[in-house]
Tab-separated table of N, CA and C in Angstrom:
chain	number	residue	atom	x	y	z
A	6	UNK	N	-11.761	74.168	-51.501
A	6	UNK	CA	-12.014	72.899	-50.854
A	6	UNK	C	-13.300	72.293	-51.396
A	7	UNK	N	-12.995	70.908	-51.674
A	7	UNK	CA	-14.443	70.573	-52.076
A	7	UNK	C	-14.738	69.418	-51.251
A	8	UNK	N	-15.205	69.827	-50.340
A	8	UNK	CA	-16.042	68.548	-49.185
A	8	UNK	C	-17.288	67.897	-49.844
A	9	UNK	N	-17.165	66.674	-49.734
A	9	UNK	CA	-18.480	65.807	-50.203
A	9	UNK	C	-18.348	64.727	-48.713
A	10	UNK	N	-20.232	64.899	-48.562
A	10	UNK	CA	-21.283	63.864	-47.120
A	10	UNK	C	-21.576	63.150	-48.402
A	11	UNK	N	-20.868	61.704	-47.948
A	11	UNK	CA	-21.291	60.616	-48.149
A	11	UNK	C	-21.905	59.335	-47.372
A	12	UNK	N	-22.638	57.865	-48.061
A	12	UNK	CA	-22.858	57.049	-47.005
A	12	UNK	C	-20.938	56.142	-47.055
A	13	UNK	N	-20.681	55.933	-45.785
A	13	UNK	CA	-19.325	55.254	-45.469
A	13	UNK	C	-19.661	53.997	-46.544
A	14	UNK	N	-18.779	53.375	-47.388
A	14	UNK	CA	-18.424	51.748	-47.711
A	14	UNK	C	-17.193	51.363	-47.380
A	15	UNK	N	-17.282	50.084	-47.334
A	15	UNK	CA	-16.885	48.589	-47.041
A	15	UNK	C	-15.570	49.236	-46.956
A	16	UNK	N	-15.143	49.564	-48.258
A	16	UNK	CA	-13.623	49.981	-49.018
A	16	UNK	C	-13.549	50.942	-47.623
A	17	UNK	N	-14.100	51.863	-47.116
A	17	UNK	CA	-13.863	52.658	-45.986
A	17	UNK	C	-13.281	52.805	-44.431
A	18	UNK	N	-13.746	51.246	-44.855
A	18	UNK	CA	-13.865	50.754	-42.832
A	18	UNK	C	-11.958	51.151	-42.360
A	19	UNK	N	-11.543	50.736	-43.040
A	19	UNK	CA	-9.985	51.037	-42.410
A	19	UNK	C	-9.887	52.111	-42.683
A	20	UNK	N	-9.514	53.229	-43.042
A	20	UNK	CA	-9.111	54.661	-43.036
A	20	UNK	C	-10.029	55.196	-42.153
A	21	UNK	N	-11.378	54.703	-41.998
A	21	UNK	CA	-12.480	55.487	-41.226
A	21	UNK	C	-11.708	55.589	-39.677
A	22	UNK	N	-11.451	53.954	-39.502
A	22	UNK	CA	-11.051	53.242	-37.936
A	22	UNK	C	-10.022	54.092	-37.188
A	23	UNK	N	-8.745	54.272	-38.212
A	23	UNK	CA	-7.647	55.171	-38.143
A	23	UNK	C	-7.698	56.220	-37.883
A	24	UNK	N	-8.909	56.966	-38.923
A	24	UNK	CA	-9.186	58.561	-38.297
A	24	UNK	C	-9.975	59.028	-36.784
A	25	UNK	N	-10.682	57.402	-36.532
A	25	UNK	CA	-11.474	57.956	-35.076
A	25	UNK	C	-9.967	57.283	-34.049
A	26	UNK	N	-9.350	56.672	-34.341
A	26	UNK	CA	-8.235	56.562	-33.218
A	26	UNK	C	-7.673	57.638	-33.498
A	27	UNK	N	-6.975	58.408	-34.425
A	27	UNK	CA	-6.175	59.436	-34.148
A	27	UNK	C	-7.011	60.879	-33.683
A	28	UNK	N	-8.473	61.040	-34.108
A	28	UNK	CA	-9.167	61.602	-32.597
A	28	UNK	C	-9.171	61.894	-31.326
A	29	UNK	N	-9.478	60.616	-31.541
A	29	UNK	CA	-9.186	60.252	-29.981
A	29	UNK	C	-8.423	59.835	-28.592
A	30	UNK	N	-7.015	59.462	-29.514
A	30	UNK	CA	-5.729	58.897	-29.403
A	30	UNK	C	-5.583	59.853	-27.760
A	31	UNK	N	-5.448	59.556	-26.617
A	31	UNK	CA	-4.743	60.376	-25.467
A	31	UNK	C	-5.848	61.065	-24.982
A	32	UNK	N	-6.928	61.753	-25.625
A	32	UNK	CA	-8.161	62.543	-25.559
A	32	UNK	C	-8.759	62.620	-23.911
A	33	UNK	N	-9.205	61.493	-23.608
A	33	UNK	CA	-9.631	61.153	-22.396
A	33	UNK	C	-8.827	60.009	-21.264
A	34	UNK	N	-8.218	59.291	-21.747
A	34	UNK	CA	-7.378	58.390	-21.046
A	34	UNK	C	-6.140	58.136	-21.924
A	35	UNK	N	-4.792	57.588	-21.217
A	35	UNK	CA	-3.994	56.886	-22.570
A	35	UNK	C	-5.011	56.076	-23.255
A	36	UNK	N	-4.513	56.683	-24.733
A	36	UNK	CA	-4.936	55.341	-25.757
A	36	UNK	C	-6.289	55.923	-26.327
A	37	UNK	N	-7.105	54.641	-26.748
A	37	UNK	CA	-8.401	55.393	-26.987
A	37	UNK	C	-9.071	53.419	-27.368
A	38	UNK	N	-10.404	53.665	-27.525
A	38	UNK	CA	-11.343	52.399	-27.856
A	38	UNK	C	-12.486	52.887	-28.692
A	39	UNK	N	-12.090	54.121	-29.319
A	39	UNK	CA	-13.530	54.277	-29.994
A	39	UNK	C	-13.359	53.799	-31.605
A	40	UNK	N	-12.092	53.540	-31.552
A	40	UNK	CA	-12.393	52.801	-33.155
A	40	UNK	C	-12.923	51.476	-33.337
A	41	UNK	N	-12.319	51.102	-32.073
A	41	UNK	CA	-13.007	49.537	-31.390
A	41	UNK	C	-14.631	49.223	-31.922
A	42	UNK	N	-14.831	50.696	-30.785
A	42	UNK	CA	-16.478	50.696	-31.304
A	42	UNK	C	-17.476	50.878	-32.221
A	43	UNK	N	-16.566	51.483	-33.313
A	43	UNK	CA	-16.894	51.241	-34.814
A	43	UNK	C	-16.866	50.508	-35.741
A	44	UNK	N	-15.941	49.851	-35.236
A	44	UNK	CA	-15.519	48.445	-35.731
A	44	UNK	C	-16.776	47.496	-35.245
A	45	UNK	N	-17.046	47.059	-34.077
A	45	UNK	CA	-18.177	46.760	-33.601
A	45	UNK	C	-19.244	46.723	-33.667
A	46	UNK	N	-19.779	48.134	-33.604
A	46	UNK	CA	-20.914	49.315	-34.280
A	46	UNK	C	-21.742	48.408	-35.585
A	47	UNK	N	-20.799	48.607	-36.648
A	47	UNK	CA	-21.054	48.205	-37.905
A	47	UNK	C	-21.938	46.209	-38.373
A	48	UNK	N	-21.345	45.803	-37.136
A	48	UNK	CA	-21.938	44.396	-36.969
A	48	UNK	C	-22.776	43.962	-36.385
A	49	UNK	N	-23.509	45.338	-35.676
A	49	UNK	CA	-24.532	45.434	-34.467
A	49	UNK	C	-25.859	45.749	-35.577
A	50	UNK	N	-27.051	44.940	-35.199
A	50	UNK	CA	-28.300	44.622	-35.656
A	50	UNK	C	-28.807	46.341	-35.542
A	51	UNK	N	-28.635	47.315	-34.583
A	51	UNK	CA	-28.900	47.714	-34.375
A	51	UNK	C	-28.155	49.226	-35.213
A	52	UNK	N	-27.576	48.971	-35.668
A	52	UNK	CA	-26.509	50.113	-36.920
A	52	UNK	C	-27.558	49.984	-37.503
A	53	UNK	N	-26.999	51.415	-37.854
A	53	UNK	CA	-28.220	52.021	-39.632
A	53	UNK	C	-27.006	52.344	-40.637
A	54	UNK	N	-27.313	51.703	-40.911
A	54	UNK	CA	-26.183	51.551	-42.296
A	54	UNK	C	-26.160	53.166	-43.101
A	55	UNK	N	-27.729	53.592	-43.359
A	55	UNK	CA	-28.143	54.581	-44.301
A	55	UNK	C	-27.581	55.900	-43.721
A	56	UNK	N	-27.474	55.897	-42.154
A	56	UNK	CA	-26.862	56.913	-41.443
A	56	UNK	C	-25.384	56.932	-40.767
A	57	UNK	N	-24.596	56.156	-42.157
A	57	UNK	CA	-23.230	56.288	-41.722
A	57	UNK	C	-22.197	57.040	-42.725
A	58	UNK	N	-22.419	58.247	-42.216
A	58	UNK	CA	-21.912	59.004	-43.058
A	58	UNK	C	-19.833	59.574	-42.969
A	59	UNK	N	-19.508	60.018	-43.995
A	59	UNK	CA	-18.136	60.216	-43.943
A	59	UNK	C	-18.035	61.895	-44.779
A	60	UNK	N	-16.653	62.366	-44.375
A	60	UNK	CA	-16.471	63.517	-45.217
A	60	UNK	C	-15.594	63.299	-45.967
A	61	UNK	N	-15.754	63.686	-46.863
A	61	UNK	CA	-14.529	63.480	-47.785
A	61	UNK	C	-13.856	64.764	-48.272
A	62	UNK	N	-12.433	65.109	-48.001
A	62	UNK	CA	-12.139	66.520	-48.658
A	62	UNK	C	-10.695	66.216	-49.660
A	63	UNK	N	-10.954	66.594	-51.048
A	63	UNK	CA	-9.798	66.087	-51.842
A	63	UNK	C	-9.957	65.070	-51.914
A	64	UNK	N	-10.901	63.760	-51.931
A	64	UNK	CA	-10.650	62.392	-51.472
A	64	UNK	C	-10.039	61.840	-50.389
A	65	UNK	N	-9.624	62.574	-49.581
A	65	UNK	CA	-9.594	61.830	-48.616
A	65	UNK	C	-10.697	61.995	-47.118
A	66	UNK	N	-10.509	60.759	-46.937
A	66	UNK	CA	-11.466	61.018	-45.383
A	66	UNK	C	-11.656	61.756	-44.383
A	67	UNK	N	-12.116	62.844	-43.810
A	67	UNK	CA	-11.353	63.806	-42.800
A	67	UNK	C	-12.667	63.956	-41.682
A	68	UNK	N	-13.792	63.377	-41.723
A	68	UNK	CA	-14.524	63.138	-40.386
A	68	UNK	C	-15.580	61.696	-40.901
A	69	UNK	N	-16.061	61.629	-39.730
A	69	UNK	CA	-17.356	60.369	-39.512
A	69	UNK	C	-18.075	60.561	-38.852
A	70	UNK	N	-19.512	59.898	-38.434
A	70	UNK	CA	-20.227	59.790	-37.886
A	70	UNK	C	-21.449	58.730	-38.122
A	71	UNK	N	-21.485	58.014	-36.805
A	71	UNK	CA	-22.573	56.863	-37.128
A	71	UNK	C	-23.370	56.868	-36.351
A	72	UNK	N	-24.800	56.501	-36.691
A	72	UNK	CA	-25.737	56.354	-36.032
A	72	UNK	C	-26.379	54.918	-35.782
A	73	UNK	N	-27.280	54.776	-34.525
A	73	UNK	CA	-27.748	53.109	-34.496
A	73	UNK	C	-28.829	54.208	-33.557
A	74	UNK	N	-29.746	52.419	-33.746
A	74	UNK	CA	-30.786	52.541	-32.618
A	74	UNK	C	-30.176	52.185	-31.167
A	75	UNK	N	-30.993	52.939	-29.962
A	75	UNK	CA	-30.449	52.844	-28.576
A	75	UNK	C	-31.889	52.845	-28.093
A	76	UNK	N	-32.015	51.610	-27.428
A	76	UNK	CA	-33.599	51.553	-26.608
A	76	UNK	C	-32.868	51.892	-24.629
A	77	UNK	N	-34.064	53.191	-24.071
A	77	UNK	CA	-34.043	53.444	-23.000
A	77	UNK	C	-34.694	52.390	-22.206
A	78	UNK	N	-34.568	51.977	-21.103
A	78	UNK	CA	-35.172	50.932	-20.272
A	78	UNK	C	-35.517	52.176	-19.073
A	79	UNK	N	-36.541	52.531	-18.741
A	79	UNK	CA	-36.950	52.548	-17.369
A	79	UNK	C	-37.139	51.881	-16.460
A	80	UNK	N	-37.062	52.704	-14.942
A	80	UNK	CA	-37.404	51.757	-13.913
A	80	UNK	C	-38.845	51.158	-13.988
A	81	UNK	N	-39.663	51.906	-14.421
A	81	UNK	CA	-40.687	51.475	-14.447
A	81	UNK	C	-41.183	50.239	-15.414
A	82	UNK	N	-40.188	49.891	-15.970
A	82	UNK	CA	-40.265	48.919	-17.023
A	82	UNK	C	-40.475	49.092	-18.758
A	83	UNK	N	-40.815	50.331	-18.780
A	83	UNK	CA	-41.283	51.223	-20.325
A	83	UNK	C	-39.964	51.306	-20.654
A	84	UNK	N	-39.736	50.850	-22.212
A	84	UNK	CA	-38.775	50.933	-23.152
A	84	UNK	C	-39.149	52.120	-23.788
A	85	UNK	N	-38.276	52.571	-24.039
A	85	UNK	CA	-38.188	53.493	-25.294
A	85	UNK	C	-37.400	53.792	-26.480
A	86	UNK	N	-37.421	53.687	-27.686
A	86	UNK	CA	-36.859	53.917	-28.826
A	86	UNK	C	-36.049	54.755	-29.426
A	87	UNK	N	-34.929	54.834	-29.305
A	87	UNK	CA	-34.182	56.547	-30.063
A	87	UNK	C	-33.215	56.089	-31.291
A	88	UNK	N	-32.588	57.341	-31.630
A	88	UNK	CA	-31.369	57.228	-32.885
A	88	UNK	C	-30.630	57.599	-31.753
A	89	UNK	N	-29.408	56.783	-31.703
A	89	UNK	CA	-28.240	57.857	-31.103
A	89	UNK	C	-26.863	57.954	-31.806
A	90	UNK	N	-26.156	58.346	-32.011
A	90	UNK	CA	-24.714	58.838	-32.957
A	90	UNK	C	-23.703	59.019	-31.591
A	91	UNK	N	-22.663	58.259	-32.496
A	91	UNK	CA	-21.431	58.210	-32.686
A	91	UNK	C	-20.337	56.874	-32.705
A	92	UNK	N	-19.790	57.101	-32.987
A	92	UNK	CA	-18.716	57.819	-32.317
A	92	UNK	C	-18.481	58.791	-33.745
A	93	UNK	N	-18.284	60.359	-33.583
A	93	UNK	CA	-17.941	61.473	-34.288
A	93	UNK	C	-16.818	61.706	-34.065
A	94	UNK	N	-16.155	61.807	-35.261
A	94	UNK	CA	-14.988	61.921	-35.334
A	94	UNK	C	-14.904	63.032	-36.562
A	95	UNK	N	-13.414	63.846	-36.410
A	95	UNK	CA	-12.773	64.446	-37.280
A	95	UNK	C	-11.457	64.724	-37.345
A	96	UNK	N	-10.939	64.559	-38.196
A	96	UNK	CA	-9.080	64.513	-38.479
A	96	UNK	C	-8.587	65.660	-37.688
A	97	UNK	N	-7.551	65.020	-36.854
A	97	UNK	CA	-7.150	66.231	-35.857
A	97	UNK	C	-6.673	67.789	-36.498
A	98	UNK	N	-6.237	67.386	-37.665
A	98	UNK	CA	-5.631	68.513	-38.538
A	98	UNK	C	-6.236	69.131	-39.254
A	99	UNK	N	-7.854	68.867	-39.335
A	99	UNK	CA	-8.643	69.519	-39.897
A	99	UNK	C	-10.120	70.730	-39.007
């Protein structure tokens, strides 16, 4: 097997979308919305492009994972700054 971590491109976005619905497909409710949110994800100011990585085995796609910034709001009014990831995904058959 030769797995290669790459950054996800453009050319990617559809096979990526496909592999986090069939993830997730039934998982937690009928259906699923997390490809939704990758789809989404990617247009958000707040995506890191540099931390969107894919697996590739044989050439083809067989997991993902993306990261963005996520600011905490306290009650107290203090923001705070993090990385947070996902939606993680990997090919059910793998």
């Amino acid at each position: 097997m030769n797995d290669i971590i790459r950054i996800e491109e453009e050319k990617d976005y559809f096979e990526v979308e496909n592999l986090i619905r069939e993830a997730f497909w039934n998982v937690y409710h009928p259906g699923c919305n997390e490809h939704l949110i990758a789809h989404k994800l990617r247009k958000s100011s707040e995506f890191i492009q540099e931390l969107d990585l894919v697996i590739e085995r044989n050439g083809e796609i067989v997991g993902s994972i993306m990261y963005s910034y996520v600011t905490l709001h306290k009650d107290s009014g203090e923001t705070k700054k993090f990385i947070g990831f996902g939606p993680v995904a990997i090919r059910p058959d793998c």
